[in-house]
Amino acid sequence: MSQVLPQSKLGKIVTKPLVDGFARIDVANSEALDILNLSPVSTVWGRSSGRPIYDRLPGISQGYREEYFGEVGRGLVYVEPQFGVTFGPGSLEVGALQNDPRVLVVYNGTITWAYGQIQTDTLAVNLETIVDGGIQDGSYQVGYYLNQVSPDEAKYSKYEVQNYSLGASQTIYFASAEAKYHPVLSIFSEPTDGSWTPTEFFETGAYSDGSQVIMDFTESVVAREFSIEATSSGLASAKCALYASDDAVIWNLEDSVSSRNGVWSLQSPSEVGYRYFKFFFWGGTADVSEVRYSGEAVFRVQRPTGFTSEAEIFLEGEYDEINRPHITLAIITVNNYEISEIRDTRSQTSVKYEPVASWLTDFQDSTLRSLVSSIEGYSSLYMSPSKGGELFYERLLEENFALESDTTTPQIIFPSGVELEPGRTVVGEAALGTEPIGDVVATDPQGFVIIGTEIPFSQSDSSVRPNRIILLSDPTLSSSLANKAYTDFALIPSLDNGKY
């Protein structure tokens, strides 16, 4: 049976250093770290331009948004990682037509760059006829210029609406007659700002010469219902018919009604789209205030539209410097208009750059970074005796608030004359130099106490030569009511400009 002796019996513990002699530590330089992908990478919080929410948003493919690994001004050929090809159609490969080496062929494919993806089509270019005299002998870069363009004009689309105004649509409308100050534009505007009537006395005319309002929807639409509202039931005695047409020449009757409670409700039973519609009024009065519509109409697309990317093919000299965003696919050698050699220079990637709209989280990102910065520097931003609170004024200046540079002292205007009673007035210096007839103390309703000597002006008037003027700056008792002078002085605004 073995026994384990206590440490006190075994003696002292002897340790051996890990390193004997000189320590040799391998330190990789920056180039090696880059090659081995060991260089430290700043997080979104470490970069001044980092956005903690936007940089973590999922991309279009529901995977997390990938950064663009190429240069900002250079494009890459995107190869789908599972089924992508590197040669032939879909690869952006450059080649020559087998039966005619004068024809340059650039296959279709997908270019990915700092602003998303660009789909290209297969191109075939005859080097002998593309320019006058053909392409000269030499070596050329073949590729695409990459452009980011904004939409030239607003886009419009057909939408289904319910009980809606046509004022914001692309509909064009005009009337056969309209009274002065009662244009047809009034009934299609939103909000309503007037009414339409054909004559000054609201008469629409007989059936043979009735009044009509014609609408051009600019393309064929399927209409459901028109609700025409009059200003009052008394001005809605006319009958109204709805007509539809494809060419504004031949009209088809859709509905014909009389008003009910000052409203003409016209139905369009046809499921076939028409471009033109018109209201026809006859046999009474009509003063229309508004038209509400249910059905299809052409409206401007309200979705925000940003820049789009496009590619433009180019042939440049082999050693020419290209100072604009581009992607180079190959370098070709041309002899006698024929392609004799092709060197592939494509840079490929299997990661598609999928940017997310930046405006989605602008406010949240700036608010979060500001909050974190405020917490990190709380002591200096809010508790420093010399700089605490400056952050509030900086934010006010960012919002274009006007701050006074110097404090202003309120100016108190002393009265030049105070009415004592009918026939007696206390005047500041008007009575100086006249003979006094006795001492008097006068109190102004605004709180001024004037102590002076009463001086007669005439048998009915008198004045006081003031010795001193006292302003009651504070109520004498806490329960006393404040006089006007005190409240005006105490309530002088001392806050910065702004809304409170």
Coordinates of C-alpha atoms in Angstrom, one line a residue:
M1 CA 0.0 0.0 0.0
S2 CA 1.6 3.3 -1.1
Q3 CA 1.2 6.5 0.8
V4 CA 1.2 10.0 -0.6
L5 CA 3.4 12.3 1.4
P6 CA 2.3 15.9 2.0
Q7 CA 3.9 18.6 0.1
S8 CA 5.8 19.8 3.1
K9 CA 7.7 16.4 3.1
L10 CA 8.4 16.5 -0.6
G11 CA 10.3 19.8 -0.5
K12 CA 10.1 22.9 -2.7
I13 CA 8.4 23.0 -6.0
V14 CA 10.9 23.6 -8.9
T15 CA 9.5 25.2 -12.1
K16 CA 11.2 25.4 -15.5
P17 CA 10.8 28.4 -17.7
L18 CA 9.0 27.9 -21.0
V19 CA 11.7 29.6 -23.0
D20 CA 15.4 28.9 -22.5
G21 CA 17.7 31.5 -23.6
F22 CA 16.6 34.1 -26.2
A23 CA 13.0 34.2 -27.2
R24 CA 12.4 33.9 -30.9
I25 CA 9.0 35.2 -32.0
D26 CA 7.8 35.0 -35.6
V27 CA 6.1 38.3 -36.7
A28 CA 4.3 38.4 -40.0
N29 CA 4.6 41.6 -42.0
S30 CA 1.5 43.4 -43.4
E31 CA 1.9 41.8 -46.9
A32 CA 1.9 38.3 -45.4
L33 CA -1.1 39.1 -43.3
D34 CA -3.0 40.3 -46.4
I35 CA -2.1 37.1 -48.3
L36 CA -3.1 34.9 -45.4
N37 CA -6.3 36.9 -44.7
L38 CA -5.1 37.5 -41.2
S39 CA -5.3 41.3 -41.2
P40 CA -7.7 42.7 -38.6
V41 CA -11.0 44.0 -40.1
S42 CA -12.8 46.9 -38.6
T43 CA -16.4 46.2 -37.6
V44 CA -19.2 48.7 -38.4
W45 CA -18.5 50.4 -35.2
G46 CA -14.8 50.8 -36.0
R47 CA -15.4 52.5 -39.3
S48 CA -16.4 56.1 -39.4
S49 CA -18.8 55.2 -42.3
G50 CA -20.0 52.0 -40.7
R51 CA -23.8 51.7 -40.3
P52 CA -24.8 49.1 -37.6
I53 CA -28.2 48.4 -39.1
Y54 CA -27.8 48.9 -42.8
D55 CA -24.6 46.8 -43.0
R56 CA -26.4 43.8 -41.5
L57 CA -29.5 43.9 -43.7
P58 CA -30.4 40.8 -45.7
G59 CA -29.9 41.1 -49.5
I60 CA -32.4 40.4 -52.2
S61 CA -31.6 36.7 -52.0
Q62 CA -32.4 36.7 -48.3
G63 CA -28.7 36.1 -47.5
Y64 CA -26.8 38.8 -45.6
R65 CA -25.7 41.6 -47.9
E66 CA -22.3 41.0 -49.3
E67 CA -19.7 43.6 -49.7
Y68 CA -18.3 44.3 -53.2
F69 CA -14.8 42.8 -53.3
G70 CA -13.7 44.6 -56.5
E71 CA -12.6 48.1 -57.1
V72 CA -15.3 50.7 -57.1
G73 CA -14.6 51.7 -60.7
R74 CA -14.0 48.1 -62.0
G75 CA -16.6 45.4 -62.8
L76 CA -16.4 41.6 -62.4
V77 CA -17.9 38.8 -64.3
Y78 CA -20.4 37.0 -62.1
V79 CA -20.4 33.2 -62.4
E80 CA -23.3 31.5 -60.6
P81 CA -21.6 29.1 -58.1
Q82 CA -23.7 26.1 -58.8
F83 CA -24.6 26.1 -62.5
G84 CA -22.5 29.0 -63.8
V85 CA -20.3 28.6 -66.9
T86 CA -16.9 30.2 -67.7
F87 CA -17.0 29.6 -71.4
G88 CA -19.7 30.2 -74.1
P89 CA -23.1 31.9 -73.6
G90 CA -23.6 33.4 -70.1
S91 CA -19.9 33.8 -69.4
L92 CA -19.0 37.2 -71.2
E93 CA -16.4 35.3 -73.1
V94 CA -14.8 37.1 -76.1
G95 CA -14.2 35.2 -79.4
A96 CA -14.3 35.3 -83.2
L97 CA -16.9 33.8 -85.5
Q98 CA -15.6 30.5 -86.7
N99 CA -16.5 31.0 -90.3
D100 CA -15.6 34.7 -90.4
P101 CA -12.7 35.9 -88.2
R102 CA -13.6 39.5 -89.0
V103 CA -16.6 39.2 -86.7
L104 CA -15.9 39.8 -83.0
V105 CA -18.3 37.9 -80.7
V106 CA -18.9 38.9 -77.1
Y107 CA -21.2 36.4 -75.3
N108 CA -23.9 37.5 -72.9
G109 CA -23.5 37.4 -69.2
T110 CA -23.8 39.2 -65.9
I111 CA -21.6 42.0 -64.7
T112 CA -21.5 42.8 -61.0
W113 CA -20.0 46.1 -59.8
A114 CA -20.3 48.6 -56.9
Y115 CA -23.9 49.5 -57.9
G116 CA -25.4 46.1 -58.5
Q117 CA -25.7 43.8 -61.6
I118 CA -25.9 44.5 -65.3
Q119 CA -27.3 41.9 -67.7
T120 CA -25.7 42.0 -71.2
D121 CA -26.8 40.4 -74.5
T122 CA -24.6 38.6 -77.0
L123 CA -23.0 41.0 -79.5
A124 CA -21.5 40.4 -82.9
V125 CA -19.3 43.2 -84.4
N126 CA -17.8 43.2 -87.9
L127 CA -14.4 44.9 -87.6
E128 CA -14.2 45.8 -91.2
T129 CA -17.5 47.7 -91.4
I130 CA -17.9 49.0 -87.8
V131 CA -16.1 52.3 -88.8
D132 CA -15.2 53.9 -92.0
G133 CA -12.1 52.1 -93.4
G134 CA -12.4 49.3 -90.8
I135 CA -10.4 48.7 -87.6
Q136 CA -6.6 49.3 -88.1
D137 CA -4.1 46.6 -87.3
G138 CA -3.0 46.4 -83.7
S139 CA -4.0 45.2 -80.2
Y140 CA -7.2 46.4 -78.5
Q141 CA -8.9 46.0 -75.2
V142 CA -12.5 44.7 -75.4
G143 CA -14.9 45.4 -72.6
Y144 CA -17.8 47.5 -71.3
Y145 CA -18.1 51.0 -70.0
L146 CA -20.2 50.9 -66.8
N147 CA -22.6 53.8 -66.3
Q148 CA -24.9 54.8 -63.5
V149 CA -27.8 56.8 -65.0
S150 CA -30.9 58.4 -63.5
P151 CA -34.4 57.9 -65.1
D152 CA -35.0 60.6 -67.7
E153 CA -38.8 60.9 -67.2
A154 CA -41.5 59.9 -64.8
K155 CA -43.1 56.5 -65.2
Y156 CA -46.8 55.9 -65.2
S157 CA -48.8 52.7 -64.7
K158 CA -52.4 51.6 -64.6
Y159 CA -53.9 51.3 -61.1
E160 CA -57.3 50.2 -59.8
V161 CA -58.9 52.8 -57.5
Q162 CA -62.1 53.0 -55.5
N163 CA -64.2 56.2 -55.1
Y164 CA -61.1 58.2 -56.0
S165 CA -60.5 61.6 -57.6
L166 CA -59.0 61.7 -61.1
G167 CA -57.1 64.9 -60.4
A168 CA -53.8 63.1 -59.9
S169 CA -54.2 60.8 -62.9
Q170 CA -53.1 61.3 -66.4
T171 CA -56.6 61.8 -67.6
I172 CA -57.3 64.7 -69.9
Y173 CA -60.7 66.4 -69.7
F174 CA -62.6 69.2 -71.4
A175 CA -66.2 70.5 -71.5
S176 CA -68.4 71.6 -74.4
A177 CA -69.3 74.7 -72.4
E178 CA -68.4 76.3 -69.1
A179 CA -69.6 79.4 -67.3
K180 CA -67.2 82.1 -66.2
Y181 CA -65.4 81.3 -63.0
H182 CA -66.7 77.7 -63.2
P183 CA -64.1 75.8 -65.3
V184 CA -64.3 72.0 -65.7
L185 CA -60.9 71.7 -64.0
S186 CA -62.6 72.4 -60.7
I187 CA -64.5 69.1 -60.5
F188 CA -61.3 67.0 -61.1
S189 CA -59.0 68.8 -58.7
E190 CA -58.2 67.4 -55.3
P191 CA -59.2 69.0 -52.9
T192 CA -62.2 70.6 -54.6
D193 CA -62.0 74.3 -55.1
G194 CA -65.1 75.2 -57.1
S195 CA -67.7 73.8 -59.4
W196 CA -68.5 73.4 -63.1
T197 CA -71.7 74.5 -64.7
P198 CA -72.3 75.0 -68.5
T199 CA -74.0 78.4 -68.2
E200 CA -74.3 81.2 -65.7
F201 CA -77.9 80.2 -64.9
F202 CA -76.9 76.5 -64.5
E203 CA -79.0 75.4 -67.6
T204 CA -77.7 72.4 -69.5
G205 CA -79.9 72.8 -72.5
A206 CA -82.3 70.4 -74.3
Y207 CA -81.3 66.9 -75.5
S208 CA -80.5 68.2 -78.9
D209 CA -77.9 70.7 -77.6
G210 CA -77.0 69.4 -74.1
S211 CA -73.8 69.9 -72.3
Q212 CA -71.0 67.4 -72.1
V213 CA -67.7 66.6 -70.3
I214 CA -65.3 64.4 -72.2
M215 CA -62.4 62.5 -70.5
D216 CA -59.4 61.0 -72.2
F217 CA -57.7 58.3 -70.0
T218 CA -54.7 58.2 -72.4
E219 CA -55.1 54.4 -72.7
S220 CA -57.9 51.8 -72.5
V221 CA -59.2 51.3 -69.0
V222 CA -62.1 49.4 -67.4
A223 CA -64.4 51.8 -65.6
R224 CA -66.8 50.7 -62.9
E225 CA -68.6 53.7 -61.6
F226 CA -68.7 57.5 -61.8
S227 CA -70.2 59.4 -58.9
I228 CA -71.0 63.0 -59.9
E229 CA -71.9 65.3 -57.0
A230 CA -73.8 68.6 -57.3
T231 CA -73.4 71.6 -55.1
S232 CA -77.0 71.2 -54.0
S233 CA -80.0 69.1 -54.8
G234 CA -81.8 72.1 -56.3
L235 CA -79.1 72.4 -59.0
A236 CA -79.2 68.8 -60.0
S237 CA -82.4 68.5 -62.0
A238 CA -80.8 67.6 -65.3
K239 CA -80.5 64.0 -66.5
C240 CA -77.1 62.6 -67.2
A241 CA -75.9 59.8 -69.5
L242 CA -72.5 58.0 -69.6
Y243 CA -70.9 57.2 -73.0
A244 CA -67.7 55.3 -73.8
S245 CA -65.6 55.2 -77.0
D246 CA -62.3 53.9 -78.4
D247 CA -61.8 56.7 -80.8
A248 CA -63.9 59.6 -79.6
V249 CA -66.0 59.3 -82.8
I250 CA -68.3 56.4 -82.2
W251 CA -69.9 56.5 -78.7
N252 CA -71.6 53.6 -76.9
L253 CA -74.3 54.4 -74.3
E254 CA -73.3 52.8 -70.9
D255 CA -75.9 54.3 -68.5
S256 CA -78.5 57.1 -68.1
V257 CA -79.8 58.3 -64.7
S258 CA -81.4 61.2 -62.9
S259 CA -79.8 62.6 -59.8
R260 CA -80.7 61.3 -56.4
N261 CA -80.0 63.6 -53.4
G262 CA -77.8 65.7 -55.6
V263 CA -75.7 62.8 -57.0
W264 CA -75.6 61.2 -60.4
S265 CA -74.4 57.6 -60.0
L266 CA -73.4 56.1 -63.4
Q267 CA -72.4 52.5 -63.9
S268 CA -70.3 51.0 -66.7
P269 CA -71.3 47.4 -67.1
S270 CA -68.8 46.7 -69.9
E271 CA -65.7 44.6 -69.1
V272 CA -64.1 45.8 -72.3
G273 CA -61.7 48.7 -71.8
Y274 CA -62.3 52.1 -73.3
R275 CA -60.1 55.1 -73.6
Y276 CA -62.7 57.9 -73.8
F277 CA -65.7 58.5 -71.6
K278 CA -68.1 61.4 -71.5
F279 CA -71.0 62.7 -69.3
F280 CA -74.0 64.2 -71.2
F281 CA -76.4 66.5 -69.3
W282 CA -79.7 67.7 -70.6
G283 CA -83.2 68.9 -69.6
G284 CA -82.5 70.8 -66.4
T285 CA -79.8 72.4 -64.2
A286 CA -76.4 71.1 -63.2
D287 CA -73.8 72.6 -61.0
V288 CA -71.2 69.9 -60.4
S289 CA -68.7 70.2 -57.5
E290 CA -66.8 66.9 -57.6
V291 CA -66.4 63.6 -59.6
R292 CA -65.5 60.4 -57.8
Y293 CA -64.3 57.4 -59.8
S294 CA -64.0 53.6 -59.3
G295 CA -62.1 51.6 -61.8
E296 CA -58.8 51.7 -63.7
A297 CA -56.8 54.8 -64.3
V298 CA -53.3 55.8 -65.3
F299 CA -51.3 57.3 -62.4
R300 CA -47.7 58.3 -61.9
V301 CA -45.6 55.6 -60.2
Q302 CA -45.0 56.9 -56.7
R303 CA -42.3 54.4 -55.8
P304 CA -38.9 56.1 -55.4
T305 CA -36.7 55.3 -58.4
G306 CA -33.0 55.7 -58.1
F307 CA -30.1 55.3 -60.4
T308 CA -29.9 52.3 -62.8
S309 CA -26.8 50.7 -64.3
E310 CA -26.1 50.1 -67.9
A311 CA -23.1 48.8 -70.0
E312 CA -21.7 50.1 -73.2
I313 CA -19.3 48.1 -75.4
F314 CA -15.9 49.6 -76.2
L315 CA -12.6 48.8 -78.1
E316 CA -9.6 50.8 -76.8
G317 CA -5.9 50.5 -77.5
E318 CA -4.1 47.9 -75.5
Y319 CA -2.1 50.5 -73.5
D320 CA -4.7 53.2 -73.4
E321 CA -5.7 54.3 -69.9
I322 CA -9.4 54.1 -69.2
N323 CA -10.4 56.8 -66.7
R324 CA -14.0 55.7 -66.1
P325 CA -15.8 52.7 -64.6
H326 CA -15.4 49.7 -66.9
I327 CA -14.8 46.0 -67.1
T328 CA -12.1 44.5 -69.4
L329 CA -12.9 41.1 -71.0
A330 CA -10.1 40.4 -73.4
I331 CA -7.3 41.8 -75.5
I332 CA -7.5 41.0 -79.2
T333 CA -4.9 41.3 -82.0
V334 CA -6.3 42.4 -85.4
N335 CA -4.5 41.8 -88.7
N336 CA -6.1 42.8 -92.0
Y337 CA -9.5 43.2 -90.2
E338 CA -9.3 39.6 -88.8
I339 CA -8.8 38.6 -85.2
S340 CA -5.6 36.6 -85.0
E341 CA -5.2 36.3 -81.2
I342 CA -7.4 36.6 -78.1
R343 CA -6.1 36.9 -74.6
D344 CA -8.7 36.4 -71.9
T345 CA -8.5 39.1 -69.1
R346 CA -11.8 38.5 -67.3
S347 CA -11.9 38.8 -63.5
Q348 CA -14.6 36.5 -62.2
T349 CA -16.5 36.2 -58.9
S350 CA -19.2 33.9 -57.6
V351 CA -20.5 36.5 -55.1
K352 CA -23.2 38.7 -56.5
Y353 CA -23.1 42.2 -55.0
E354 CA -26.6 43.0 -53.8
P355 CA -26.9 46.5 -52.4
V356 CA -29.9 47.5 -50.3
A357 CA -31.6 50.9 -50.5
S358 CA -29.6 53.2 -48.3
W359 CA -32.5 55.4 -47.2
L360 CA -34.2 52.4 -45.5
T361 CA -32.2 52.9 -42.3
D362 CA -30.6 56.3 -42.5
F363 CA -32.5 57.7 -39.5
Q364 CA -32.2 54.6 -37.4
D365 CA -28.4 54.3 -38.1
S366 CA -27.7 57.9 -37.3
T367 CA -29.8 57.8 -34.1
L368 CA -28.1 54.6 -32.9
R369 CA -24.6 55.8 -33.5
S370 CA -25.4 59.1 -31.8
L371 CA -26.8 57.3 -28.8
V372 CA -23.8 55.0 -28.4
S373 CA -21.5 58.0 -28.8
S374 CA -23.4 59.9 -26.1
I375 CA -23.0 57.0 -23.7
E376 CA -19.3 56.5 -24.4
G377 CA -18.5 60.2 -23.9
Y378 CA -21.1 60.9 -21.3
S379 CA -18.7 62.5 -18.9
S380 CA -17.2 65.0 -21.4
L381 CA -20.4 65.7 -23.3
Y382 CA -22.7 66.3 -20.4
M383 CA -20.7 66.6 -17.1
S384 CA -17.7 68.7 -18.1
P385 CA -17.9 72.1 -16.4
S386 CA -16.3 73.8 -19.5
K387 CA -17.9 71.9 -22.4
G388 CA -20.9 70.1 -20.9
G389 CA -24.1 70.8 -22.9
E390 CA -22.4 72.1 -26.0
L391 CA -23.9 69.1 -27.9
F392 CA -27.4 70.5 -27.5
Y393 CA -26.3 73.8 -29.1
E394 CA -24.6 72.0 -31.9
R395 CA -27.8 70.1 -32.7
L396 CA -29.8 73.3 -32.6
L397 CA -27.3 74.8 -35.1
E398 CA -27.7 71.8 -37.4
E399 CA -31.4 72.4 -37.4
N400 CA -30.8 76.0 -38.5
F401 CA -31.8 77.5 -35.1
A402 CA -30.7 81.2 -34.7
L403 CA -28.8 81.6 -31.4
E404 CA -28.1 85.0 -29.9
S405 CA -24.4 85.7 -29.5
D406 CA -24.8 88.0 -26.5
T407 CA -27.3 88.3 -23.7
T408 CA -29.6 91.3 -23.9
T409 CA -30.7 93.3 -20.9
P410 CA -34.4 94.4 -21.0
Q411 CA -34.9 98.1 -21.3
I412 CA -37.4 99.7 -18.9
I413 CA -39.0 102.9 -20.2
F414 CA -40.0 105.3 -17.3
P415 CA -43.1 107.4 -17.8
S416 CA -42.9 111.0 -18.6
G417 CA -46.3 111.8 -17.2
V418 CA -48.7 110.1 -14.8
E419 CA -52.3 111.0 -14.3
L420 CA -53.2 111.6 -10.7
E421 CA -56.9 112.4 -10.9
P422 CA -59.0 114.5 -13.3
G423 CA -57.3 117.8 -13.6
R424 CA -54.0 116.7 -11.9
T425 CA -51.0 115.2 -13.7
V426 CA -47.5 114.2 -12.6
V427 CA -45.0 115.3 -15.2
G428 CA -41.3 114.4 -15.2
E429 CA -39.3 117.5 -16.0
A430 CA -41.9 119.8 -17.5
A431 CA -42.4 121.7 -14.3
L432 CA -38.8 122.1 -13.3
G433 CA -38.0 125.7 -12.4
T434 CA -41.6 126.6 -11.3
E435 CA -42.6 127.4 -7.8
P436 CA -43.7 124.4 -5.7
I437 CA -46.9 124.5 -3.6
G438 CA -46.4 121.4 -1.6
D439 CA -45.1 117.7 -1.4
V440 CA -47.1 114.9 -3.1
V441 CA -46.6 111.1 -3.6
A442 CA -48.2 109.6 -6.7
T443 CA -48.5 105.9 -7.7
D444 CA -48.8 104.9 -11.3
P445 CA -51.0 101.8 -12.1
Q446 CA -47.9 100.1 -13.6
G447 CA -46.1 100.1 -10.3
F448 CA -44.1 103.4 -10.4
V449 CA -44.0 105.5 -7.3
I450 CA -43.2 109.2 -8.0
I451 CA -42.2 111.4 -5.1
G452 CA -42.0 115.1 -5.8
T453 CA -43.5 118.5 -5.2
E454 CA -46.8 119.6 -6.7
I455 CA -46.5 122.6 -9.0
P456 CA -49.6 124.4 -10.3
F457 CA -50.0 124.9 -14.1
S458 CA -53.3 126.7 -14.0
Q459 CA -56.4 126.8 -12.0
S460 CA -57.4 123.3 -13.2
D461 CA -54.0 121.6 -13.8
S462 CA -51.0 120.8 -11.6
S463 CA -47.8 118.9 -11.9
V464 CA -45.1 117.4 -9.7
R465 CA -41.4 118.1 -9.9
P466 CA -40.0 114.6 -9.2
N467 CA -37.3 114.1 -6.6
R468 CA -37.0 110.4 -7.3
I469 CA -38.9 107.6 -9.1
I470 CA -39.2 104.1 -7.5
L471 CA -40.1 100.9 -9.3
L472 CA -41.8 98.3 -7.2
S473 CA -39.7 95.4 -8.5
D474 CA -41.2 92.8 -6.2
P475 CA -44.5 92.4 -4.4
T476 CA -44.2 93.5 -0.8
L477 CA -45.8 90.4 0.5
S478 CA -45.8 86.8 -0.9
S479 CA -49.6 87.0 -0.9
S480 CA -49.7 90.3 -2.8
L481 CA -50.7 90.5 -6.4
A482 CA -47.8 91.4 -8.7
N483 CA -48.1 94.7 -10.5
K484 CA -47.8 95.0 -14.3
A485 CA -44.2 96.4 -14.3
Y486 CA -43.0 93.4 -12.2
T487 CA -44.7 90.8 -14.4
D488 CA -43.4 92.4 -17.6
F489 CA -39.9 92.3 -16.2
A490 CA -40.1 88.8 -14.7
L491 CA -41.6 87.2 -17.8
I492 CA -39.1 88.6 -20.4
P493 CA -38.2 85.6 -22.6
S494 CA -34.8 84.2 -21.8
L495 CA -35.0 80.9 -23.7
D496 CA -33.3 80.2 -27.0
N497 CA -35.2 80.4 -30.3
G498 CA -37.2 77.3 -30.9
K499 CA -40.5 75.6 -30.1
Y500 CA -41.4 74.5 -26.6

